[in-house]
Every structure is written in structure tokens, then in C-alpha cells.
mmCIF file of C-alpha atoms in Angstrom:
data_model
loop_
_atom_site.group_PDB
_atom_site.id
_atom_site.type_symbol
_atom_site.label_atom_id
_atom_site.label_comp_id
_atom_site.label_asym_id
_atom_site.label_seq_id
_atom_site.Cartn_x
_atom_site.Cartn_y
_atom_site.Cartn_z
ATOM 1 C CA MET A 1 55.772 61.333 1.729
ATOM 2 C CA LYS A 2 54.814 62.783 5.230
ATOM 3 C CA ILE A 3 58.259 62.019 6.605
ATOM 4 C CA LEU A 4 58.672 64.600 9.341
ATOM 5 C CA PRO A 5 56.133 63.162 11.988
ATOM 6 C CA VAL A 6 57.999 59.777 11.903
ATOM 7 C CA LEU A 7 61.344 61.532 12.116
ATOM 8 C CA SER A 8 60.130 62.959 15.490
ATOM 9 C CA VAL A 9 59.022 59.679 16.595
ATOM 10 C CA LEU A 10 62.343 58.317 15.940
ATOM 11 C CA SER A 11 64.038 61.005 17.800
ATOM 12 C CA VAL A 12 62.105 60.506 21.120
ATOM 13 C CA ILE A 13 62.818 56.685 20.675
ATOM 14 C CA SER A 14 66.505 57.849 21.677
ATOM 15 C CA ALA A 15 65.113 59.933 24.332
ATOM 16 C CA GLU A 16 66.089 57.198 26.977
ATOM 17 C CA ALA A 17 69.626 58.257 26.617
ATOM 18 C CA LEU A 18 68.913 61.781 27.644
ATOM 19 C CA ALA A 19 66.110 61.489 30.369
ATOM 20 C CA ALA A 20 65.947 58.760 32.409
ATOM 21 C CA PRO A 21 62.281 59.359 33.374
ATOM 22 C CA VAL A 22 61.364 58.456 29.875
ATOM 23 C CA ASP A 23 60.486 54.608 29.140
ATOM 24 C CA THR A 24 60.881 53.692 25.408
ATOM 25 C CA ASP A 25 59.360 51.035 23.298
ATOM 26 C CA TYR A 26 59.816 50.175 19.511
ATOM 27 C CA ALA A 27 59.104 47.390 17.128
ATOM 28 C CA LEU A 28 59.960 46.858 13.458
ATOM 29 C CA SER A 29 58.842 44.274 11.208
ATOM 30 C CA LEU A 30 59.277 43.345 7.429
ATOM 31 C CA GLY A 31 57.057 41.297 5.289
ATOM 32 C CA GLY A 32 57.729 39.757 2.069
ATOM 33 C CA PHE A 33 54.543 38.202 0.144
ATOM 34 C CA TYR A 34 54.259 36.601 -3.066
ATOM 35 C CA GLY A 35 50.408 35.994 -4.619
ATOM 36 C CA TYR A 36 49.089 34.259 -7.664
ATOM 37 C CA ALA A 37 45.926 35.295 -8.761
ATOM 38 C CA ASP A 38 43.535 33.338 -11.205
ATOM 39 C CA TYR A 39 40.768 35.682 -12.710
ATOM 40 C CA SER A 40 37.930 34.925 -14.483
ATOM 41 C CA LYS A 41 37.934 35.435 -18.432
ATOM 42 C CA PRO A 42 37.997 37.988 -19.867
ATOM 43 C CA TYR A 43 39.145 40.236 -16.829
ATOM 44 C CA SER A 44 42.235 38.053 -16.467
ATOM 45 C CA ARG A 45 43.797 39.701 -19.236
ATOM 46 C CA LEU A 46 43.840 43.332 -17.252
ATOM 47 C CA HIS A 47 46.135 42.178 -14.448
ATOM 48 C CA LYS A 48 49.095 40.298 -13.861
ATOM 49 C CA GLN A 49 48.752 36.819 -12.320
ATOM 50 C CA ASN A 50 52.014 36.693 -10.367
ATOM 51 C CA ASN A 51 52.322 39.580 -7.828
ATOM 52 C CA PHE A 52 55.118 40.341 -5.217
ATOM 53 C CA ASN A 53 54.732 42.844 -2.380
ATOM 54 C CA SER A 54 56.701 43.977 0.488
ATOM 55 C CA VAL A 55 55.755 45.818 3.444
ATOM 56 C CA LEU A 56 57.881 47.540 6.294
ATOM 57 C CA ASN A 57 56.210 48.645 9.620
ATOM 58 C CA LEU A 58 57.793 50.891 12.392
ATOM 59 C CA TYR A 59 56.406 51.622 15.735
ATOM 60 C CA GLY A 60 57.816 53.781 18.550
ATOM 61 C CA ARG A 61 56.473 55.269 21.728
ATOM 62 C CA ALA A 62 58.151 57.051 24.404
ATOM 63 C CA THR A 63 56.504 57.565 27.804
ATOM 64 C CA TYR A 64 57.063 59.938 30.901
ATOM 65 C CA GLU A 65 55.389 59.077 34.055
ATOM 66 C CA TYR A 66 54.693 61.844 36.612
ATOM 67 C CA ASN A 67 53.601 59.307 39.157
ATOM 68 C CA GLN A 68 51.408 56.010 39.082
ATOM 69 C CA ASP A 69 48.397 57.926 38.078
ATOM 70 C CA TYR A 70 49.603 60.328 35.306
ATOM 71 C CA ALA A 71 51.748 59.527 32.261
ATOM 72 C CA THR A 72 52.249 61.331 28.835
ATOM 73 C CA SER A 73 53.057 59.315 25.606
ATOM 74 C CA LEU A 74 54.150 60.121 22.398
ATOM 75 C CA ILE A 75 53.336 57.464 19.851
ATOM 76 C CA GLY A 76 54.264 56.825 16.069
ATOM 77 C CA TYR A 77 53.574 54.451 13.500
ATOM 78 C CA ALA A 78 54.724 54.424 9.875
ATOM 79 C CA ALA A 79 54.291 51.598 7.083
ATOM 80 C CA ILE A 80 55.738 51.287 3.738
ATOM 81 C CA ASP A 81 53.766 49.094 1.400
ATOM 82 C CA SER A 82 55.346 48.271 -2.132
ATOM 83 C CA ALA A 83 52.098 47.316 -3.759
ATOM 84 C CA LYS A 84 51.628 49.381 -6.665
ATOM 85 C CA LYS A 85 51.039 46.890 -9.479
ATOM 86 C CA VAL A 86 47.345 46.670 -8.926
ATOM 87 C CA GLU A 87 45.921 49.995 -8.893
ATOM 88 C CA ASN A 88 42.234 49.291 -7.612
ATOM 89 C CA TYR A 89 42.320 49.908 -4.036
ATOM 90 C CA SER A 90 46.311 50.018 -3.644
ATOM 91 C CA GLN A 91 47.086 51.472 -0.327
ATOM 92 C CA GLY A 92 49.782 53.454 -1.652
ATOM 93 C CA ILE A 93 53.477 53.479 -0.506
ATOM 94 C CA TRP A 94 53.458 55.468 2.651
ATOM 95 C CA GLY A 95 51.116 55.886 5.727
ATOM 96 C CA GLU A 96 51.779 56.969 9.149
ATOM 97 C CA GLU A 97 50.005 57.768 12.471
ATOM 98 C CA ILE A 98 51.677 59.989 15.333
ATOM 99 C CA TYR A 99 49.477 61.419 18.406
ATOM 100 C CA MET A 100 50.009 62.210 22.170
ATOM 101 C CA ALA A 101 48.235 60.255 24.936
ATOM 102 C CA GLN A 102 47.515 61.921 28.531
ATOM 103 C CA GLU A 103 46.665 59.086 30.672
ATOM 104 C CA THR A 104 44.887 60.183 34.050
ATOM 105 C CA PRO A 105 42.517 58.561 36.616
ATOM 106 C CA TYR A 106 39.752 60.067 34.741
ATOM 107 C CA GLY A 107 40.288 58.936 31.487
ATOM 108 C CA ASP A 108 42.722 59.218 28.533
ATOM 109 C CA ILE A 109 43.067 62.210 25.923
ATOM 110 C CA LEU A 110 44.487 61.608 22.662
ATOM 111 C CA LEU A 111 45.357 64.155 20.209
ATOM 112 C CA GLY A 112 47.089 63.841 16.704
ATOM 113 C CA GLN A 113 46.893 61.341 13.716
ATOM 114 C CA ASN A 114 45.195 58.344 14.932
ATOM 115 C CA SER A 115 42.103 56.204 14.503
ATOM 116 C CA ASN A 116 38.717 57.341 16.028
ATOM 117 C CA VAL A 117 37.256 55.647 19.134
ATOM 118 C CA ALA A 118 34.786 53.503 17.253
ATOM 119 C CA TYR A 119 37.514 52.034 14.906
ATOM 120 C CA SER A 120 39.780 51.563 18.044
ATOM 121 C CA PHE A 121 37.173 50.001 20.062
ATOM 122 C CA ALA A 122 35.793 47.612 17.110
ATOM 123 C CA VAL A 123 35.629 43.769 17.202
ATOM 124 C CA GLY A 124 34.413 41.520 14.507
ATOM 125 C CA ALA A 125 35.917 38.706 12.464
ATOM 126 C CA PRO A 126 39.110 37.606 14.089
ATOM 127 C CA ASN A 127 42.509 38.538 12.275
ATOM 128 C CA VAL A 128 44.848 35.869 11.000
ATOM 129 C CA GLY A 129 48.019 36.377 9.260
ATOM 130 C CA SER A 130 48.717 39.578 7.300
ATOM 131 C CA TYR A 131 45.818 39.707 5.127
ATOM 132 C CA HIS A 132 42.654 40.570 7.289
ATOM 133 C CA ILE A 133 39.150 40.753 6.099
ATOM 134 C CA ASN A 134 38.440 44.459 7.125
ATOM 135 C CA ASN A 135 40.043 47.079 5.027
ATOM 136 C CA THR A 136 41.843 44.134 3.372
ATOM 137 C CA GLU A 137 45.249 44.343 1.653
ATOM 138 C CA LEU A 138 43.872 41.161 -0.456
ATOM 139 C CA VAL A 139 43.217 43.650 -3.053
ATOM 140 C CA ASN A 140 47.109 44.457 -3.709
ATOM 141 C CA PHE A 141 46.879 41.016 -5.164
ATOM 142 C CA MET A 142 43.382 41.059 -6.644
ATOM 143 C CA ALA A 143 41.839 44.226 -8.284
ATOM 144 C CA ASN A 144 38.544 45.339 -6.878
ATOM 145 C CA PRO A 145 36.880 47.510 -9.501
ATOM 146 C CA ASN A 146 34.449 48.725 -6.671
ATOM 147 C CA TRP A 147 37.786 50.073 -4.681
ATOM 148 C CA TYR A 148 39.777 52.237 -6.548
ATOM 149 C CA LYS A 149 42.621 54.632 -5.356
ATOM 150 C CA LYS A 150 45.442 56.046 -7.329
ATOM 151 C CA GLY A 151 47.573 59.160 -6.329
ATOM 152 C CA HIS A 152 44.937 61.540 -4.834
ATOM 153 C CA ARG A 153 41.960 60.025 -6.600
ATOM 154 C CA ALA A 154 39.826 57.921 -4.582
ATOM 155 C CA SER A 155 36.496 56.278 -5.513
ATOM 156 C CA TYR A 156 34.557 53.478 -3.048
ATOM 157 C CA LYS A 157 31.556 52.166 -4.522
ATOM 158 C CA THR A 158 30.998 50.002 -1.588
ATOM 159 C CA LEU A 159 32.219 49.968 2.167
ATOM 160 C CA ASN A 160 35.520 48.690 2.607
ATOM 161 C CA SER A 161 35.399 48.022 6.078
ATOM 162 C CA THR A 162 32.612 47.061 8.848
ATOM 163 C CA TYR A 163 34.511 49.627 11.162
ATOM 164 C CA ILE A 164 34.065 53.149 10.676
ATOM 165 C CA ASN A 165 37.091 54.147 8.869
ATOM 166 C CA THR A 166 35.699 56.976 6.805
ATOM 167 C CA ASP A 167 38.247 59.688 8.627
ATOM 168 C CA GLY A 168 41.486 57.271 8.517
ATOM 169 C CA ALA A 169 44.072 59.037 10.488
ATOM 170 C CA SER A 170 43.159 62.494 10.221
ATOM 171 C CA LEU A 171 44.031 64.930 12.779
ATOM 172 C CA LYS A 172 41.650 64.464 15.858
ATOM 173 C CA ALA A 173 41.137 64.930 19.484
ATOM 174 C CA SER A 174 39.564 61.867 21.674
ATOM 175 C CA TYR A 175 38.558 61.199 25.083
ATOM 176 C CA VAL A 176 38.422 57.460 26.563
ATOM 177 C CA THR A 177 36.582 56.988 29.883
ATOM 178 C CA PRO A 178 38.041 54.686 32.221
ATOM 179 C CA GLN A 179 36.818 51.149 32.158
ATOM 180 C CA TYR A 180 34.248 50.260 34.557
ATOM 181 C CA ALA A 181 32.380 47.069 35.197
ATOM 182 C CA GLY A 182 33.914 45.964 31.828
ATOM 183 C CA ILE A 183 32.705 48.909 29.662
ATOM 184 C CA LYS A 184 34.380 52.089 28.443
ATOM 185 C CA LEU A 185 33.059 54.830 26.451
ATOM 186 C CA GLY A 186 34.942 57.103 23.930
ATOM 187 C CA ALA A 187 34.270 60.379 21.752
ATOM 188 C CA THR A 188 36.154 61.780 18.911
ATOM 189 C CA TYR A 189 36.232 65.309 17.252
ATOM 190 C CA ILE A 190 37.670 65.457 13.923
ATOM 191 C CA PRO A 191 38.118 69.162 12.390
ATOM 192 C CA GLU A 192 38.692 68.183 8.983
ATOM 193 C CA THR A 193 38.025 64.678 7.608
ATOM 194 C CA TYR A 194 40.762 64.810 4.810
ATOM 195 C CA SER A 195 41.885 61.144 4.862
ATOM 196 C CA GLN A 196 40.854 58.794 2.123
ATOM 197 C CA SER A 197 41.465 55.524 3.355
ATOM 198 C CA GLY A 198 37.541 54.580 3.676
ATOM 199 C CA LEU A 199 35.379 57.252 1.692
ATOM 200 C CA VAL A 200 32.080 55.842 0.990
ATOM 201 C CA ALA A 201 31.281 58.460 -1.940
ATOM 202 C CA LYS A 202 33.288 58.845 -4.860
ATOM 203 C CA LYS A 203 32.557 62.668 -5.122
ATOM 204 C CA ALA A 204 31.324 63.773 -1.710
ATOM 205 C CA SER A 205 33.344 66.629 0.192
ATOM 206 C CA TYR A 206 34.380 64.802 3.188
ATOM 207 C CA LYS A 207 37.975 66.391 3.049
ATOM 208 C CA ASP A 208 36.299 70.023 3.822
ATOM 209 C CA GLU A 209 33.801 68.760 6.722
ATOM 210 C CA SER A 210 34.081 68.110 10.421
ATOM 211 C CA ALA A 211 32.873 65.201 12.176
ATOM 212 C CA TYR A 212 32.338 63.468 15.527
ATOM 213 C CA VAL A 213 32.397 59.864 16.577
ATOM 214 C CA LEU A 214 31.025 57.970 19.598
ATOM 215 C CA GLY A 215 32.161 54.370 20.668
ATOM 216 C CA ALA A 216 31.780 52.071 23.372
ATOM 217 C CA TYR A 217 33.603 48.577 24.036
ATOM 218 C CA GLY A 218 32.730 45.751 26.625
ATOM 219 C CA ALA A 219 34.435 42.950 27.709
ATOM 220 C CA TRP A 220 33.456 40.616 30.327
ATOM 221 C CA ASP A 221 33.833 36.498 31.348
ATOM 222 C CA VAL A 222 30.799 34.844 31.070
ATOM 223 C CA LEU A 223 30.590 31.173 31.908
ATOM 224 C CA GLY A 224 34.143 30.640 31.035
ATOM 225 C CA TYR A 225 33.688 32.530 27.609
ATOM 226 C CA GLU A 226 35.711 35.702 26.812
ATOM 227 C CA LEU A 227 33.200 37.983 25.571
ATOM 228 C CA GLU A 228 33.841 41.410 23.640
ATOM 229 C CA THR A 229 31.503 43.714 22.036
ATOM 230 C CA SER A 230 31.397 47.294 20.313
ATOM 231 C CA LEU A 231 29.120 49.753 19.099
ATOM 232 C CA GLY A 232 30.119 53.042 17.043
ATOM 233 C CA PHE A 233 28.199 55.936 15.569
ATOM 234 C CA ALA A 234 29.658 58.836 13.213
ATOM 235 C CA ASP A 235 28.251 62.243 12.097
ATOM 236 C CA TYR A 236 30.242 63.402 8.907
ATOM 237 C CA HIS A 237 28.918 67.013 8.677
ATOM 238 C CA LYS A 238 26.620 66.895 5.699
ATOM 239 C CA ASN A 239 27.808 63.857 4.168
ATOM 240 C CA ASP A 240 26.409 60.708 6.072
ATOM 241 C CA LYS A 241 25.964 59.038 9.266
ATOM 242 C CA GLU A 242 27.405 56.008 9.927
ATOM 243 C CA TYR A 243 26.707 53.100 12.464
ATOM 244 C CA SER A 244 28.723 49.918 13.796
ATOM 245 C CA ALA A 245 28.497 47.109 16.061
ATOM 246 C CA GLY A 246 30.372 44.005 16.630
ATOM 247 C CA ILE A 247 31.054 40.936 18.904
ATOM 248 C CA SER A 248 33.739 38.361 19.595
ATOM 249 C CA ILE A 249 33.578 35.123 21.798
ATOM 250 C CA TYR A 250 36.822 33.418 22.670
ATOM 251 C CA ARG A 251 37.228 29.939 24.467
ATOM 252 C CA LYS A 252 40.044 27.667 24.608
ATOM 253 C CA GLY A 253 41.990 28.686 21.507
ATOM 254 C CA TRP A 254 38.530 29.319 19.482
ATOM 255 C CA THR A 255 37.485 32.866 18.470
ATOM 256 C CA LEU A 256 33.911 33.458 16.799
ATOM 257 C CA GLY A 257 33.270 36.916 15.595
ATOM 258 C CA ALA A 258 31.226 39.357 13.450
ATOM 259 C CA SER A 259 30.481 42.892 12.817
ATOM 260 C CA TYR A 260 28.324 45.352 10.829
ATOM 261 C CA ARG A 261 28.406 48.699 9.276
ATOM 262 C CA GLN A 262 25.549 50.943 8.011
ATOM 263 C CA THR A 263 25.754 54.361 6.378
ATOM 264 C CA LYS A 264 22.906 56.667 5.688
ATOM 265 C CA THR A 265 22.224 60.135 4.473
ATOM 266 C CA ASP A 266 19.211 62.386 4.803
ATOM 267 C CA LYS A 267 17.819 65.805 3.559
ATOM 268 C CA LYS A 268 20.276 67.917 5.146
ATOM 269 C CA ASP A 269 23.410 66.109 3.754
ATOM 270 C CA TYR A 270 24.984 67.890 0.509
ATOM 271 C CA ALA A 271 23.447 66.453 -2.992
ATOM 272 C CA ILE A 272 26.212 65.222 -4.993
ATOM 273 C CA ASN A 273 24.906 65.161 -8.659
ATOM 274 C CA LYS A 274 21.750 66.348 -10.370
ATOM 275 C CA GLU A 275 20.699 62.788 -11.531
ATOM 276 C CA SER A 276 19.802 61.735 -7.954
ATOM 277 C CA LEU A 277 19.715 63.822 -4.670
ATOM 278 C CA PHE A 278 21.978 61.880 -3.058
ATOM 279 C CA ASP A 279 25.282 59.746 -4.448
ATOM 280 C CA ALA A 280 24.091 56.289 -4.839
ATOM 281 C CA TYR A 281 27.343 55.134 -3.060
ATOM 282 C CA ARG A 282 26.932 57.171 0.182
ATOM 283 C CA GLU A 283 24.152 54.600 1.472
ATOM 284 C CA GLY A 284 25.429 51.006 2.302
ATOM 285 C CA ARG A 285 25.910 48.304 4.566
ATOM 286 C CA ALA A 286 28.719 45.734 5.144
ATOM 287 C CA TYR A 287 29.169 42.677 7.448
ATOM 288 C CA ASN A 288 31.680 39.961 8.267
ATOM 289 C CA ILE A 289 31.911 36.656 10.376
ATOM 290 C CA GLY A 290 34.942 34.625 10.831
ATOM 291 C CA LEU A 291 36.148 31.346 12.982
ATOM 292 C CA SER A 292 39.597 30.992 14.065
ATOM 293 C CA TYR A 293 41.478 28.635 16.030
ATOM 294 C CA ALA A 294 44.976 28.817 17.859
ATOM 295 C CA ILE A 295 47.163 25.944 19.071
ATOM 296 C CA GLY A 296 50.691 26.742 20.158
ATOM 297 C CA PRO A 297 52.467 28.692 17.395
ATOM 298 C CA PHE A 298 49.773 27.811 14.633
ATOM 299 C CA THR A 299 46.703 29.755 14.137
ATOM 300 C CA THR A 300 44.033 28.937 11.303
ATOM 301 C CA GLY A 301 40.934 30.999 10.447
ATOM 302 C CA ILE A 302 38.085 31.534 7.825
ATOM 303 C CA ALA A 303 36.355 34.734 7.362
ATOM 304 C CA TYR A 304 33.708 35.981 5.103
ATOM 305 C CA PHE A 305 32.926 39.754 4.368
ATOM 306 C CA ASP A 306 29.878 41.391 2.145
ATOM 307 C CA SER A 307 29.325 44.886 1.203
ATOM 308 C CA LYS A 308 26.715 46.472 -0.888
ATOM 309 C CA ALA A 309 25.662 49.787 -1.730
ATOM 310 C CA ASP A 310 21.869 50.221 -1.140
ATOM 311 C CA ASN A 311 20.961 52.420 -4.261
ATOM 312 C CA SER A 312 23.105 50.621 -6.858
ATOM 313 C CA LYS A 313 24.195 46.916 -7.882
ATOM 314 C CA ASN A 314 27.652 47.542 -6.781
ATOM 315 C CA HIS A 315 28.272 44.474 -4.378
ATOM 316 C CA ASP A 316 31.705 42.872 -3.105
ATOM 317 C CA LYS A 317 32.093 39.260 -1.582
ATOM 318 C CA ILE A 318 35.164 37.986 -0.067
ATOM 319 C CA ILE A 319 36.133 35.060 1.690
ATOM 320 C CA SER A 320 39.442 33.861 2.947
ATOM 321 C CA PHE A 321 41.195 30.842 4.482
ATOM 322 C CA SER A 322 44.232 32.038 6.643
ATOM 323 C CA ASN A 323 46.778 30.527 8.438
ATOM 324 C CA SER A 324 49.891 31.617 10.394
ATOM 325 C CA TYR A 325 52.800 29.956 12.054
ATOM 326 C CA GLN A 326 55.173 31.796 14.490
ATOM 327 C CA TYR A 327 58.631 29.977 13.697
ATOM 328 C CA ASN A 328 60.238 32.006 16.794
ATOM 329 C CA LYS A 329 59.553 35.575 18.131
ATOM 330 C CA ASN A 330 61.251 36.873 15.128
ATOM 331 C CA ILE A 331 59.946 34.821 12.186
ATOM 332 C CA THR A 332 56.268 34.448 11.010
ATOM 333 C CA PHE A 333 55.179 32.203 8.178
ATOM 334 C CA SER A 334 51.511 32.829 6.463
ATOM 335 C CA LEU A 335 49.334 31.128 3.736
ATOM 336 C CA THR A 336 46.173 32.824 2.557
ATOM 337 C CA ALA A 337 43.644 31.530 0.055
ATOM 338 C CA ALA A 338 41.052 33.857 -1.095
ATOM 339 C CA HIS A 339 38.141 34.343 -3.244
ATOM 340 C CA LEU A 340 36.945 37.928 -4.694
ATOM 341 C CA GLN A 341 33.666 38.358 -6.213
ATOM 342 C CA SER A 342 32.618 42.024 -7.364
ATOM 343 C CA ARG A 343 29.476 43.210 -9.226
ATOM 344 C CA GLY A 344 28.984 46.657 -10.692
ATOM 345 C CA GLU A 345 26.197 48.491 -12.299
ATOM 346 C CA ASP A 346 26.632 47.175 -15.762
ATOM 347 C CA LYS A 347 28.175 44.140 -17.524
ATOM 348 C CA GLU A 348 31.243 45.700 -18.811
ATOM 349 C CA ILE A 349 34.290 43.632 -17.428
ATOM 350 C CA GLN A 350 35.575 46.701 -15.665
ATOM 351 C CA ASN A 351 32.638 46.307 -13.459
ATOM 352 C CA ASN A 352 32.354 42.640 -12.850
ATOM 353 C CA SER A 353 35.126 40.415 -11.750
ATOM 354 C CA LYS A 354 35.905 37.482 -9.739
ATOM 355 C CA GLY A 355 39.027 35.100 -9.229
ATOM 356 C CA TYR A 356 41.064 33.448 -6.582
ATOM 357 C CA ALA A 357 44.290 34.756 -4.873
ATOM 358 C CA PHE A 358 46.932 32.260 -3.123
ATOM 359 C CA ILE A 359 49.414 34.246 -1.065
ATOM 360 C CA LEU A 360 52.573 32.853 0.677
ATOM 361 C CA GLY A 361 54.237 35.374 3.100
ATOM 362 C CA LEU A 362 57.198 35.691 5.330
ATOM 363 C CA GLU A 363 57.401 38.314 8.163
ATOM 364 C CA LEU A 364 60.583 39.433 10.215
ATOM 365 C CA SER A 365 60.239 41.464 13.330
ATOM 366 C CA ILE A 366 62.157 42.829 16.363
#
């Protein structure tokens, strides 16, 4: 458990009492969830039908403004997730991001543990409630045999997101240009990709290699429609190259979004095993599409996620119907119904599963 960076953030949150020029902001949320899962036989005997999960999220920011053009911020985020019952793609119990941001008229510089620019810029299927379609925590309630994480072991036989998340919150340096004509660009350098939050190969040596990521984001008002787009590219040294694109359109409470991601290897990349030149899971694609509608405190949405490895039979399909109701500024209720279908390389039950999950949630925030 990496607790020192979080303690540092908590200490700077109280800096307002020590130094007047420092502006601080913080947020805390606690979510409790109950989910019922109905698996296809005979797979259902391997996992519990009733699951409980709780999530604690902490956010803190301290900003020193030199003048109206320059400011330095220390930003921290931490999450504690109790979901350990379903081991297949359990997110674990701890995660954090902590980084510094330098704002200037010529762009922003970010240093530390945070997401790469392509991930930060990404748009796609709209998010409704707590269980999103990308990098989804639905599998805390429904086991996916293609996404496995336990302790320090990780195996991803299909992409778990249409956003480039292979490096997770590894230490990195990023630069983001000012927004001009609705467009901003960004670049990220990652000295060592040690994170396991989105690896696409079960034996690849991402953790020992560097990477760079490029991203682009655009936002415009077109004939009364709010249009957002994103593009991403990543080169994970001698492991793979990744490409992503997304679009989102909003008008009068309606949001329609979609995104796509592709991973590729070439002859310069590391060979993983003797049976094939490249590990089959390193090449794949994923896409999502979703529609949501918000009216007052109520939001409802439906989304579909599809991920497949190019050189194997591994294939995941998720469809979710999510609803959220913000009772007041501190209390939100949610209801999610989802269907997961996973196919592996053979007919064993560990590699083929399908089922439904129904999840009730209550979130408290300050």
C-alpha cells in the first residue's frame, strides 16, 4: 500500500492555514453497492451470486498562483476498493495518483503519477452512475476469465478499455498546449511502464520499458450541437503500438458517444513465446458506443463494449443499462443492469461465461 504520497497530499490540503496565497480544494466520496449476478450453468457454481462492494475516493488540490498567468498545483487522488471476492479483474484495494501541474500561457506541464494525455483527452460512450463501460468495475460483481488480476499477477487476453490505459498511473512527464480554435495537443513520456492497470499481453515486459504517448482533443459548437473528439497514439518500446479515437455529441440533455482502440506489434518488438513470434493477446481491438439522457437530477444511459484479440478466439461483450439519481449535492442513488459474455480459446468453462448483474448503489460525497 503506497500511503506516503497520499499523506503528502493531505498535508498540503491544510496549507491554507499556513500560507494565504495557497488555494485548496478537496472532495471525499463513499459508495456502497450490492449486486446480484446470475451466471450460466455450469459456470455459476464458481462464483457467488450475491456481492457487496464499497469504495472510498479522496481528492485534494493545493494551488499557488504567482499571477493571473502562472500557477503551480499539487494534486492527489486515492481510492480504496473493497472488491476482492471476484478475483478475475479485481481492481484491488488501493490505488493513487499524485502529480504536480505547472500552468503557463504557453501550456501546462504535468509531472508525477497520473494518466497519459491520450487517456486524459479521450471521449466515447457517456458515463452514467458508478459502473462505466471502459475499464469497468462491473467485473467486481461478474468474473471475466479474459481479465485476470490477483496480487502482482496480471493477464489481459483482450483490451479492457477503448482508451489508452496500458501505463496506468506510472510516473511520467506530460505537456499540454493551450487550447486554440477548440483544439489542444499533448505529449507524454513514460520512463518505465510498471503499471498493470491495462496491459494487453499476459507475459510482455512493459514494466521494464519506456513509452511515449501523443494525444489530441477538439471541442466545438456546431449548429447547436456540442461536439467533442479525441485521437491518441502510443509507442510502448518493443512491446506494441496503440491507436485510439473517440467522438461525443451533446444536445438538450442527450449525449451520443463512441470510441475505438487498436493495438499492433511489428518485427522490432519483443517475441514473447516460442510457439508464435508474438504473444497473440498483444494485438487486438475494442470499441464502445453509448447513449444517455439527463433531465434534472436523473440520468439514464445504455452502452455497449466489444473487445477481441486479433490472433485468438478471446472475445468480450458487455452491455449495460445504468441510471443515477442525485437526491441532493451529497447523496446519489444508482441502479445498473448489465450482461457480460466472454469467449476464450477453448470450450472449458473457465474460458467461456455469460451472465447478468443487477447492482444497487448509494454514494455519499462532500
